[in-house]
PDB file of C-alpha atoms and ligand atoms in Angstrom:
ATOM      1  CA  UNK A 237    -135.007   0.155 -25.599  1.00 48.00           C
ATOM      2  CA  UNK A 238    -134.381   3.085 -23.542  1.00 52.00           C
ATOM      3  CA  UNK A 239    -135.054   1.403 -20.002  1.00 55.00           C
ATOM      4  CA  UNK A 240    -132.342  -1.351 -21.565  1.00 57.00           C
ATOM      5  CA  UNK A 241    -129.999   1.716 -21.959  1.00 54.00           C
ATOM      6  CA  UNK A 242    -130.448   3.009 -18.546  1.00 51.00           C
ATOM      7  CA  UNK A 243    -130.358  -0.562 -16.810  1.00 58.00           C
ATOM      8  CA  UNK A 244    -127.018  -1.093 -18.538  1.00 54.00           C
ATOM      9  CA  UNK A 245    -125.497   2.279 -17.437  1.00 54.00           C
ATOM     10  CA  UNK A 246    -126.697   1.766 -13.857  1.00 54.00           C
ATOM     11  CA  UNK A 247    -124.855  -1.015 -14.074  1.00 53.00           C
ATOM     12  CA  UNK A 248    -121.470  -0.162 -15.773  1.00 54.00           C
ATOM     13  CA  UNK A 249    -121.774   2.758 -13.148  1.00 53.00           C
ATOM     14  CA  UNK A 250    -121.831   0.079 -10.380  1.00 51.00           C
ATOM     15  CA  UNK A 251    -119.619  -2.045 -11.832  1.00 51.00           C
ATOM     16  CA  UNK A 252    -116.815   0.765 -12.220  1.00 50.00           C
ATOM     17  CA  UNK A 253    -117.981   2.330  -8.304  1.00 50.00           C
ATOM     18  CA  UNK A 254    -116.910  -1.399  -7.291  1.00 52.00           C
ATOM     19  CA  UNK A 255    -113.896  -1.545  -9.075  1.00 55.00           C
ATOM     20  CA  UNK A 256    -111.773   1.330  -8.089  1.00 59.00           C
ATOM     21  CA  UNK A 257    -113.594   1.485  -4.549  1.00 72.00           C
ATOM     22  CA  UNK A 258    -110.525   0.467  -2.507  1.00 79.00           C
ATOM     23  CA  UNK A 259    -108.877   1.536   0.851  1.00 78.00           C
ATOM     24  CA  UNK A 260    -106.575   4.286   0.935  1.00 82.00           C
ATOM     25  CA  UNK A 261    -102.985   3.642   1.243  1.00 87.00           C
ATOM     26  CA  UNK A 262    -101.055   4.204   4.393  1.00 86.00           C
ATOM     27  CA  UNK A 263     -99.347   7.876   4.777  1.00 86.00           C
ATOM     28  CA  UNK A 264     -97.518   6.675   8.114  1.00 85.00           C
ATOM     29  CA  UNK A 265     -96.073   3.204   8.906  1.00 87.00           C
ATOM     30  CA  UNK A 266     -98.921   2.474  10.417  1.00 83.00           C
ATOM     31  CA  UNK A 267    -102.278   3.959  12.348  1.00 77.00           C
ATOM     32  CA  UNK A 268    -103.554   1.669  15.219  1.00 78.00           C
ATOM     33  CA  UNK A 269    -107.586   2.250  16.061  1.00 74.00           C
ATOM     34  CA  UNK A 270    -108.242   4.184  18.995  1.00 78.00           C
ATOM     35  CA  UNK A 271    -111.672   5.116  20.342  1.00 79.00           C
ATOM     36  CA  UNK A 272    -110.426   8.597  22.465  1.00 79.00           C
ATOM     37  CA  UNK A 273    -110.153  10.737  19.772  1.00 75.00           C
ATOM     38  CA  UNK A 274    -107.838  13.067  22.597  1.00 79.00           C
ATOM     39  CA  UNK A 275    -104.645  10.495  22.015  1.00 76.00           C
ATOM     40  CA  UNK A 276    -104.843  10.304  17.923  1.00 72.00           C
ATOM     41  CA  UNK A 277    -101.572  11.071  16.124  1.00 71.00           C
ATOM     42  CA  UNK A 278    -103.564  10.934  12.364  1.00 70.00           C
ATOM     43  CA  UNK A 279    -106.309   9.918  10.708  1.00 73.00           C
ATOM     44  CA  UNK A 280    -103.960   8.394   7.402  1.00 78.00           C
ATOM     45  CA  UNK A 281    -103.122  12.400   7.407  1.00 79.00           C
ATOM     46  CA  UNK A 282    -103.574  15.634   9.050  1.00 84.00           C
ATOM     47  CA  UNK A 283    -105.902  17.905  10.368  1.00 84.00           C
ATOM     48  CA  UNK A 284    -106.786  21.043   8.525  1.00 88.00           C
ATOM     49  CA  UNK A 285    -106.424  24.354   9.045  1.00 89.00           C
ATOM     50  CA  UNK A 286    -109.313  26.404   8.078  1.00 91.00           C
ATOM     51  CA  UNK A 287    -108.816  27.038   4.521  1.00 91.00           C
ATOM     52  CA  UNK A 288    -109.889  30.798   4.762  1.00 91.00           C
ATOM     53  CA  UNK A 289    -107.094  31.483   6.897  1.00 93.00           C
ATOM     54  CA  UNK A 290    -104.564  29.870   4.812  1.00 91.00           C
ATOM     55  CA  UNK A 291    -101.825  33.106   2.916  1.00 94.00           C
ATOM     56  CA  UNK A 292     -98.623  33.044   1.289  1.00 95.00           C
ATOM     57  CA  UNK A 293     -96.579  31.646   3.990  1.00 95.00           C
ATOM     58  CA  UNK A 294     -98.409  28.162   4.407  1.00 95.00           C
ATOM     59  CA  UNK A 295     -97.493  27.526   0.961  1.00 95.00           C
ATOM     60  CA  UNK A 296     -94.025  28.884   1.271  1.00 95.00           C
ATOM     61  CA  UNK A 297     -90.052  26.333   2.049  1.00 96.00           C
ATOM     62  CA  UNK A 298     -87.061  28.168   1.853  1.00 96.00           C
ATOM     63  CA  UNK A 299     -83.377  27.396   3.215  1.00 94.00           C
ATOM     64  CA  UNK A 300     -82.895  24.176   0.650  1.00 94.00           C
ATOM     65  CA  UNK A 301     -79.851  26.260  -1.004  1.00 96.00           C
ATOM     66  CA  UNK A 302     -77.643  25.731   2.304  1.00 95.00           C
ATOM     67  CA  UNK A 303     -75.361  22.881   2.158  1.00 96.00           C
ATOM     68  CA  UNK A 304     -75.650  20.251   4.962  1.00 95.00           C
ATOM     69  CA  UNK A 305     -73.069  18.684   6.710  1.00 95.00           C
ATOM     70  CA  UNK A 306     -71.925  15.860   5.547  1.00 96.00           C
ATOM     71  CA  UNK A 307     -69.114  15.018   8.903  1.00 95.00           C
ATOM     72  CA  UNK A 308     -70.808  11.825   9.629  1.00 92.00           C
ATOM     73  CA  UNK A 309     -69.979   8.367   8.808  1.00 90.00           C
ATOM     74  CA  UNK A 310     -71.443   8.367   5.311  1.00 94.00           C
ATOM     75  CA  UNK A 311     -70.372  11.507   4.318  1.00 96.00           C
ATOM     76  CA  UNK A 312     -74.006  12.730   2.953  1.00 96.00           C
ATOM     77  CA  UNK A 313     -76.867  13.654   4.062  1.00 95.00           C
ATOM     78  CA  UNK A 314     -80.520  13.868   3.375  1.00 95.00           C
ATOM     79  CA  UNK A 315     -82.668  16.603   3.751  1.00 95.00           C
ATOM     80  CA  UNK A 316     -86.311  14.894   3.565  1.00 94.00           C
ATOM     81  CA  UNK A 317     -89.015  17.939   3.731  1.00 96.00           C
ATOM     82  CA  UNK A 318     -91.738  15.983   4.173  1.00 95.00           C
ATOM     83  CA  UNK A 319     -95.650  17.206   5.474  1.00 93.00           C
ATOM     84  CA  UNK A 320     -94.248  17.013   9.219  1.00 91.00           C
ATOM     85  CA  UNK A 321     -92.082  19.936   8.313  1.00 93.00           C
ATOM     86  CA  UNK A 322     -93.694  21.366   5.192  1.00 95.00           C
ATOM     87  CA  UNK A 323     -97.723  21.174   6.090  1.00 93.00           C
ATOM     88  CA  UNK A 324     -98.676  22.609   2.977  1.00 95.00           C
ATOM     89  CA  UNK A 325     -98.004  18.691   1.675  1.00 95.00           C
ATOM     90  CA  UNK A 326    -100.675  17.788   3.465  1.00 93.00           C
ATOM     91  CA  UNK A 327    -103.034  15.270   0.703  1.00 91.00           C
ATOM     92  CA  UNK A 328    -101.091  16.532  -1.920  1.00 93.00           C
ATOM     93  CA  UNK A 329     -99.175  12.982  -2.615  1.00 94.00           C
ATOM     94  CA  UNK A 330     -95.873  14.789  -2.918  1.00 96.00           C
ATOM     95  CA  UNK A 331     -92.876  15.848  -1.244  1.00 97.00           C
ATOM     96  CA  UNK A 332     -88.884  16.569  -1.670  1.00 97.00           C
ATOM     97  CA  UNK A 333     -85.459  17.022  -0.777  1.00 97.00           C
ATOM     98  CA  UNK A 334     -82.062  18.118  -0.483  1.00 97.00           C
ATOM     99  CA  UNK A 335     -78.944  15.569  -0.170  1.00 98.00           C
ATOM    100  CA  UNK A 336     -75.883  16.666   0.214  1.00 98.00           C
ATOM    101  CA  UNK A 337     -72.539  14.461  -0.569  1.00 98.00           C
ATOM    102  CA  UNK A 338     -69.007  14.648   0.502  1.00 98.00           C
ATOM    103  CA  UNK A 339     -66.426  13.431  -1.848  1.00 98.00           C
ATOM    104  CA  UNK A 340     -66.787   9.511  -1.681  1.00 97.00           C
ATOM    105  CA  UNK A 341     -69.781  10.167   0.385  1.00 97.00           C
ATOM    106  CA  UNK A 342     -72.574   7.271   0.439  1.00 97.00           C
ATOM    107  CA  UNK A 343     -76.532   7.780   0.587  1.00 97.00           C
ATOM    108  CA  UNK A 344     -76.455   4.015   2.336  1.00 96.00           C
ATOM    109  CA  UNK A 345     -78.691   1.716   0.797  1.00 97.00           C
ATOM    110  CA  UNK A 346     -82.169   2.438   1.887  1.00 97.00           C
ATOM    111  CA  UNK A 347     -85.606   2.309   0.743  1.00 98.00           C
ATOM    112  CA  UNK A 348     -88.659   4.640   0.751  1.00 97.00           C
ATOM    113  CA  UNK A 349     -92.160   2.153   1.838  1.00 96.00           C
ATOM    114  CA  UNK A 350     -94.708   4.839   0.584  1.00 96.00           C
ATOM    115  CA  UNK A 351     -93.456   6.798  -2.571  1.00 97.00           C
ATOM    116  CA  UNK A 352     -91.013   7.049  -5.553  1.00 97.00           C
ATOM    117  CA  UNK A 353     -88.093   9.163  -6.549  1.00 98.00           C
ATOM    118  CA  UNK A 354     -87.206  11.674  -8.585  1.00 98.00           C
ATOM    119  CA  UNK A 355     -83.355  11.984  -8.399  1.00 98.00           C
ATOM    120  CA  UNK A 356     -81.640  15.547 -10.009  1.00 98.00           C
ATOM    121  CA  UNK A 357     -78.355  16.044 -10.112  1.00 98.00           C
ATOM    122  CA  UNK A 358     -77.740  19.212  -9.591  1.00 98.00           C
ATOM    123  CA  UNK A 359     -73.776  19.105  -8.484  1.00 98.00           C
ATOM    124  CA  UNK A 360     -71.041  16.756  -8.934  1.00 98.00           C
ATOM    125  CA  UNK A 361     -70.854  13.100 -10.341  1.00 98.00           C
ATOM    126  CA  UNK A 362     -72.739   9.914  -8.050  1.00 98.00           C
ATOM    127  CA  UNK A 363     -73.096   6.143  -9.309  1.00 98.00           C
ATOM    128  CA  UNK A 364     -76.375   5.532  -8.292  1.00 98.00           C
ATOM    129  CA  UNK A 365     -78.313   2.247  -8.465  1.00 98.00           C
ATOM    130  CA  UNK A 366     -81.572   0.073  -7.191  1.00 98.00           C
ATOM    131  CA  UNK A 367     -81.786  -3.394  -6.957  1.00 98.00           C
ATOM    132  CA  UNK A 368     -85.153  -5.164  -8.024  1.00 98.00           C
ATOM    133  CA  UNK A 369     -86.964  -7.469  -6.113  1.00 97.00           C
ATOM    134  CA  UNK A 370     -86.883 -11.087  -6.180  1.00 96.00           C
ATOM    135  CA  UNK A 371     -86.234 -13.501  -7.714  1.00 96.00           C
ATOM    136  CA  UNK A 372     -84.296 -11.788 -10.417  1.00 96.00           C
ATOM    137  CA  UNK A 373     -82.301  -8.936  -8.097  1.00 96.00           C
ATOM    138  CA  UNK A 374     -81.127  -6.824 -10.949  1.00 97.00           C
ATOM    139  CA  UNK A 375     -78.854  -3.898  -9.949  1.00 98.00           C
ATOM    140  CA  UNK A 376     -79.672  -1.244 -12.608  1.00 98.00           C
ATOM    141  CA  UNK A 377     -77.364   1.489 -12.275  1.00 98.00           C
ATOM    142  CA  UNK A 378     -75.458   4.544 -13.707  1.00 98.00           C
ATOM    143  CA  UNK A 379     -73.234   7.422 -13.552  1.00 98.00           C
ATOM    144  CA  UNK A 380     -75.168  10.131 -13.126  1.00 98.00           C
ATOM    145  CA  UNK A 381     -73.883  13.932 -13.953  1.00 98.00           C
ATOM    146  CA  UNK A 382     -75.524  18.063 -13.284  1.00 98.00           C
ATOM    147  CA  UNK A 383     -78.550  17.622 -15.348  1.00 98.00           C
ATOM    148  CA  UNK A 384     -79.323  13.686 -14.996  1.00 98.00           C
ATOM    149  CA  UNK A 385     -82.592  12.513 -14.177  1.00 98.00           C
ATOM    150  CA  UNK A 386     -82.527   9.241 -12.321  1.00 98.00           C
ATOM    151  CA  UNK A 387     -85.422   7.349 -11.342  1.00 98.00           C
ATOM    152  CA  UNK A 388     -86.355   5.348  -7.973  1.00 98.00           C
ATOM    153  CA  UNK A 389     -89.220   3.309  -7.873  1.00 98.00           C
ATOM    154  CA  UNK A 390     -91.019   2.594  -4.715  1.00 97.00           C
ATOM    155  CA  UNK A 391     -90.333   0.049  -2.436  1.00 97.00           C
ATOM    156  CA  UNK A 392     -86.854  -0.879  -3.749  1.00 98.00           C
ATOM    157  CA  UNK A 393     -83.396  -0.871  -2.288  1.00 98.00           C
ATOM    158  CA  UNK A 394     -81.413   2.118  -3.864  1.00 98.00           C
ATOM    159  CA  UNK A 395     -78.343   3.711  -3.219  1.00 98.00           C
ATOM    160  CA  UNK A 396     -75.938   6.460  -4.697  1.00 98.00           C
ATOM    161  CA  UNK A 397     -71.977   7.124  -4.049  1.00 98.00           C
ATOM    162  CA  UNK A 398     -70.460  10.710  -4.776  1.00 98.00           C
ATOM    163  CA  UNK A 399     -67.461   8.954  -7.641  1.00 98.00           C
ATOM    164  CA  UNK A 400     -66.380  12.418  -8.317  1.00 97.00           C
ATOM    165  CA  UNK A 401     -64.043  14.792  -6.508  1.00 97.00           C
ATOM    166  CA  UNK A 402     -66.065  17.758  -5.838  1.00 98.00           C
ATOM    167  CA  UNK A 403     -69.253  17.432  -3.688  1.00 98.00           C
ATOM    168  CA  UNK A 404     -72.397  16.966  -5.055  1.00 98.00           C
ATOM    169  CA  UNK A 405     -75.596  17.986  -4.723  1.00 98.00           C
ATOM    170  CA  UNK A 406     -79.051  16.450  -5.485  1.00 98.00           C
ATOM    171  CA  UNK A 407     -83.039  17.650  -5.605  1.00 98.00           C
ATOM    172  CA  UNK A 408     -84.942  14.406  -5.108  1.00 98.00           C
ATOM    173  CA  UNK A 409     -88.640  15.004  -5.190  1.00 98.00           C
ATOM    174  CA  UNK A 410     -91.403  11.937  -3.930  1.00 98.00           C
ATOM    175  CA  UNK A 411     -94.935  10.898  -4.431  1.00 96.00           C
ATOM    176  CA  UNK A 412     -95.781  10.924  -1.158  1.00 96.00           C
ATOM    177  CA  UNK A 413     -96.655  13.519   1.307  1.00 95.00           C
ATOM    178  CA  UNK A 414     -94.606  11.282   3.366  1.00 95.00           C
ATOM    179  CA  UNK A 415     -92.160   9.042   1.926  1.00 96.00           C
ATOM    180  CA  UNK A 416     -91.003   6.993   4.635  1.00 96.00           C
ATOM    181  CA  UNK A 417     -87.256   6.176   4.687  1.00 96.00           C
ATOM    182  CA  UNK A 418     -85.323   2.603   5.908  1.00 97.00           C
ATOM    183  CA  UNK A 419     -81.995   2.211   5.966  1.00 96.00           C
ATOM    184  CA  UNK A 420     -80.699  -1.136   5.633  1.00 96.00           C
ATOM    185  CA  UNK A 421     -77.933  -1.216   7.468  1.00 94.00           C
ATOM    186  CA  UNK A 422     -79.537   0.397  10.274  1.00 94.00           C
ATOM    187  CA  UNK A 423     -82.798  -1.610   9.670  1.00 96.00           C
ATOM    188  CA  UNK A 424     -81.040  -4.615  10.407  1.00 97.00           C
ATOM    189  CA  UNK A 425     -78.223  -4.127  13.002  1.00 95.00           C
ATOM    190  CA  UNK A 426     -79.135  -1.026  14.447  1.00 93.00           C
ATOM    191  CA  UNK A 427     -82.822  -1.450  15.250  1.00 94.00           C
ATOM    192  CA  UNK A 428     -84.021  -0.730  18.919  1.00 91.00           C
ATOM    193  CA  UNK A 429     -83.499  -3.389  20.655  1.00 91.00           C
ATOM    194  CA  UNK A 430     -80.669  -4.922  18.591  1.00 93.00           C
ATOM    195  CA  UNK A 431     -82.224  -8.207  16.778  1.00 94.00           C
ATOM    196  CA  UNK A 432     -81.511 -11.266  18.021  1.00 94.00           C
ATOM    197  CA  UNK A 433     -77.999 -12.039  16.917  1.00 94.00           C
ATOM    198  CA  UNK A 434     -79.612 -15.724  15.309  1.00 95.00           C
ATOM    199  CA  UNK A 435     -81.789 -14.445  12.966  1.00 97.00           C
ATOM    200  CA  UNK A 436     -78.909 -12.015  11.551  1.00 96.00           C
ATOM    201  CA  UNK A 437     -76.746 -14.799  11.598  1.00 96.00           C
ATOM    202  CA  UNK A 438     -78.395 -17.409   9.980  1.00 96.00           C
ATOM    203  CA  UNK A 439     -80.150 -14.898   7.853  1.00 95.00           C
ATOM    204  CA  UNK A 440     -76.872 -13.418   6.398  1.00 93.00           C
ATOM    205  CA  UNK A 441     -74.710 -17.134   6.757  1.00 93.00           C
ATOM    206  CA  UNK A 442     -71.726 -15.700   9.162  1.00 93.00           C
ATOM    207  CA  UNK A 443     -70.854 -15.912  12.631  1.00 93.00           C
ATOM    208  CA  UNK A 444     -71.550 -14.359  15.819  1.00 95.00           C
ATOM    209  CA  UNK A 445     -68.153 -12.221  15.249  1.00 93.00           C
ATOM    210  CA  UNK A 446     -69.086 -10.376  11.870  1.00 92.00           C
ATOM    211  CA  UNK A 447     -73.164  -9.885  13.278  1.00 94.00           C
ATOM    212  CA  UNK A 448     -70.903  -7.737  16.224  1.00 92.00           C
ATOM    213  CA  UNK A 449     -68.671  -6.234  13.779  1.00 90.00           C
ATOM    214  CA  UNK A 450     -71.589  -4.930  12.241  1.00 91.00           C
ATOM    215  CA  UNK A 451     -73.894  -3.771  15.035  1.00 92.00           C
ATOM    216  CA  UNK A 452     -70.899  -1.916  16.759  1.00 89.00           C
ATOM    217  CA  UNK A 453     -71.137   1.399  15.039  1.00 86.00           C
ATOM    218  CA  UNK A 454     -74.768   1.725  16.228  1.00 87.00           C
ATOM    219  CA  UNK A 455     -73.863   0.752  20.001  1.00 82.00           C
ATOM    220  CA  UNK A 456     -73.057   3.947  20.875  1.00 69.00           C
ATOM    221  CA  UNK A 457     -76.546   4.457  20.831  1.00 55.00           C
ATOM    222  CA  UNK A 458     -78.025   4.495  24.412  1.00 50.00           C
ATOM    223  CA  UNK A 459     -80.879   2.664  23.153  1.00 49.00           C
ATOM    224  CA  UNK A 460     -78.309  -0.685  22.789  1.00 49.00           C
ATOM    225  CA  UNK A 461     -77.114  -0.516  26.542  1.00 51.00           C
ATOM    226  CA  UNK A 462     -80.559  -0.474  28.106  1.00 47.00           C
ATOM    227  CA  UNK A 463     -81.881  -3.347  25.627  1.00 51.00           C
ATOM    228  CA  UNK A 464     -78.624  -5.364  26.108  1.00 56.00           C
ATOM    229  CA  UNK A 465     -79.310  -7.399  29.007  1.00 55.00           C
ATOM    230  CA  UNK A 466     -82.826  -7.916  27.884  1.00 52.00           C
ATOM    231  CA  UNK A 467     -81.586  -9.657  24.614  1.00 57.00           C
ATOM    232  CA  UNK A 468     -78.932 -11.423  26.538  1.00 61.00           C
ATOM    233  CA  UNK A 469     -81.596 -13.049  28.672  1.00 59.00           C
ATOM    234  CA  UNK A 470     -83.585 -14.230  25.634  1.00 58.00           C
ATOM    235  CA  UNK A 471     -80.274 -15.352  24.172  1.00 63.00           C
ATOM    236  CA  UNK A 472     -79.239 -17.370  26.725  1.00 65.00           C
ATOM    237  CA  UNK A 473     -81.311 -20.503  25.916  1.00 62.00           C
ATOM    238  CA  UNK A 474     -79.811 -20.724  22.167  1.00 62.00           C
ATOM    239  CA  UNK A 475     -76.658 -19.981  23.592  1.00 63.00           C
ATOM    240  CA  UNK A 476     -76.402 -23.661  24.944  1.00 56.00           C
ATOM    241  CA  UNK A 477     -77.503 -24.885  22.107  1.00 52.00           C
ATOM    242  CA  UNK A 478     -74.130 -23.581  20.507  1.00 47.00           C
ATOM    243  CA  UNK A 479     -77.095 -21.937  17.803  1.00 42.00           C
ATOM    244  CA  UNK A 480     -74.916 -18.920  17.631  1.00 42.00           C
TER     245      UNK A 480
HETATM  246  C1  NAG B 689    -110.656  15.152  25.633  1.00 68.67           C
HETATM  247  O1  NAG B 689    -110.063  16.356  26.095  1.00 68.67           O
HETATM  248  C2  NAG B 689    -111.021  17.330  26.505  1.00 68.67           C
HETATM  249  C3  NAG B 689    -110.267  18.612  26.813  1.00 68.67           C
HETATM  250  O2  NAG B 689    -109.079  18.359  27.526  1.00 68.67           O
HETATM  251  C4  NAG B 689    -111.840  16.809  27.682  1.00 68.67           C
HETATM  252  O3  NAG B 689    -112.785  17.747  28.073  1.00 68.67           O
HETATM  253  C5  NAG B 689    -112.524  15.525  27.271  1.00 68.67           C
HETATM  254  O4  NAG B 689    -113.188  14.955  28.360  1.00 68.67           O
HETATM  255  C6  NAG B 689    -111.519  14.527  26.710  1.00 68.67           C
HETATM  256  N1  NAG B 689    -112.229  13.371  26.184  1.00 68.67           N
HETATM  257  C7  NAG B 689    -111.954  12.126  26.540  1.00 68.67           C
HETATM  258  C8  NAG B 689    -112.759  11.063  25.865  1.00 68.67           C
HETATM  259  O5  NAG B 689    -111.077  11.853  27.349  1.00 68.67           O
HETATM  260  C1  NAG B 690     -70.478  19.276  11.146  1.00 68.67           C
HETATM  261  O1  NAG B 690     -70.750  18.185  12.015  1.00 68.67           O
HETATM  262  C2  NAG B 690     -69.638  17.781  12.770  1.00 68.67           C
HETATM  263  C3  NAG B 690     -69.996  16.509  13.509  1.00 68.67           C
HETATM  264  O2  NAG B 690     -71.233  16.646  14.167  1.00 68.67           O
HETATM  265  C4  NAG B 690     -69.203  18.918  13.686  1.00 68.67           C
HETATM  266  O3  NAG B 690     -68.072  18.520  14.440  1.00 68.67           O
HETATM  267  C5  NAG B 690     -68.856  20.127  12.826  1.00 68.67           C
HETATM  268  O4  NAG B 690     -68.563  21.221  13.657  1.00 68.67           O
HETATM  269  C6  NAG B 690     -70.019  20.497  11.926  1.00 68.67           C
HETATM  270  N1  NAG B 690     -69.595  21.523  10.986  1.00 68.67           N
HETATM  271  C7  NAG B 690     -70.298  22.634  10.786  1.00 68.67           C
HETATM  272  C8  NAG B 690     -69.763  23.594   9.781  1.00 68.67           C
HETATM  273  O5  NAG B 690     -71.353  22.847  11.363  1.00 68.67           O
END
């Protein structure tokens, strides 16, 4: 009776050891093998400091109550503080930050690939909204005021636009020590080098026209002149096929 009890927890231990053994997930976009440890970036993280040496200060952010500037095309900005600025994050799963918001500013549709949001209002009044994923593609949204909680889950497209007159001012907080952040609009028609213009075309159902119209704020980038002739070489052969 007693071996019976033992071979059946020896194998409940097993079975649960095999059932939440599982890789870890990704804290970076991605982490080719290399075999010279000399050229590694991470290993899914950071290298620690020696914990005796660690005081005060390694635990320590300040500056978060200085408003940003929001003169850019949006009108907001975020602050991410993420374990690349803040290495006390380091495989703690979390992270935050500050966005600012111009009256009628936008925080552009975007998502974050590794983490969730927690979305405080601290200032001002934003409609803020996240779409899910297919095939239903619900927007749930809301007007959000000082005091509102809103809630972002991972992996889906979310935006928020500063409806009130005043600026406002938001403490996001993530479950990631490194959130990751893709704008869509960028994402799509800003990426270096620009994507083929027949895969944004057919993709979104327009013309060659509009796919311009909305890659031009991003050409001032540099990055689009040197990549330019290289996409109008691979272009060329669609181009007699009238495919754009
Ligand atoms: C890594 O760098 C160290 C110090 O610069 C050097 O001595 C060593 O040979 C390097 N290792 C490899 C595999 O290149
Ligand atoms: C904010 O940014 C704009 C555009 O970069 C710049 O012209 C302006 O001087 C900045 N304002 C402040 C207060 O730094």
């Amino acid at each position: 009776m007693k071996a019976k009890i033992l071979s059946c927890t020896i194998l409940w231990a097993t079975f649960f050891f095999l059932a939440s053994a599982s890789d870890p997930s990704l804290l970076q976009d991605f982490c080719i093998a290399v075999n010279d440890l000399n050229v590694t970036e991470f290993i899914n993280g950071k290298f620690c400091k020696d914990s005796k040496l660690a005081t005060g200060d390694d635990f320590f952010f300040t500056g978060l109550n200085v408003p940003r500037n929001t003169s850019n095309a949006f009108g907001s900005t975020a602050t991410i503080v993420s374990v690349d600025i803040f290495p006390a994050l380091n495989t703690l799963g979390i992270s935050f930050a500050r966005i600012d918001f111009a009256p009628n500013g936008l925080n552009p549709p975007h998502m974050h690939p590794r983490a969730s949001e927690v979305f405080i209002v601290l200032e001002g009044t934003l409609y803020g909204g996240f779409v899910t994923s297919n095939p239903d593609n619900r927007l749930i949204a809301k007007i959000l005021h000082p005091g509102d909680v809103f809630v972002f889950p991972a992996g889906l497209i979310h935006f928020q636009l500063n409806v009130g007159n005043t600026n406002a001012v938001v403490y996001a907080a993530f479950g990631s020590q490194n959130p990751g952040r893709t704008d869509i609009p960028k994402a799509l028609f800003g990426s270096t080098p620009p994507m083929f213009t027949g895969v944004l075309t057919k993709a979104f159902q327009v013309d060659t026209n509009i796919i311009n119209d909305l890659q031009a704020p991003y050409r001032m980038d540099n990055s689009f002149e040197v990549y330019k002739n290289i996409i109008n070489d691979l272009q060329a052969p669609f181009k007699m096929d009238n495919y754009d």
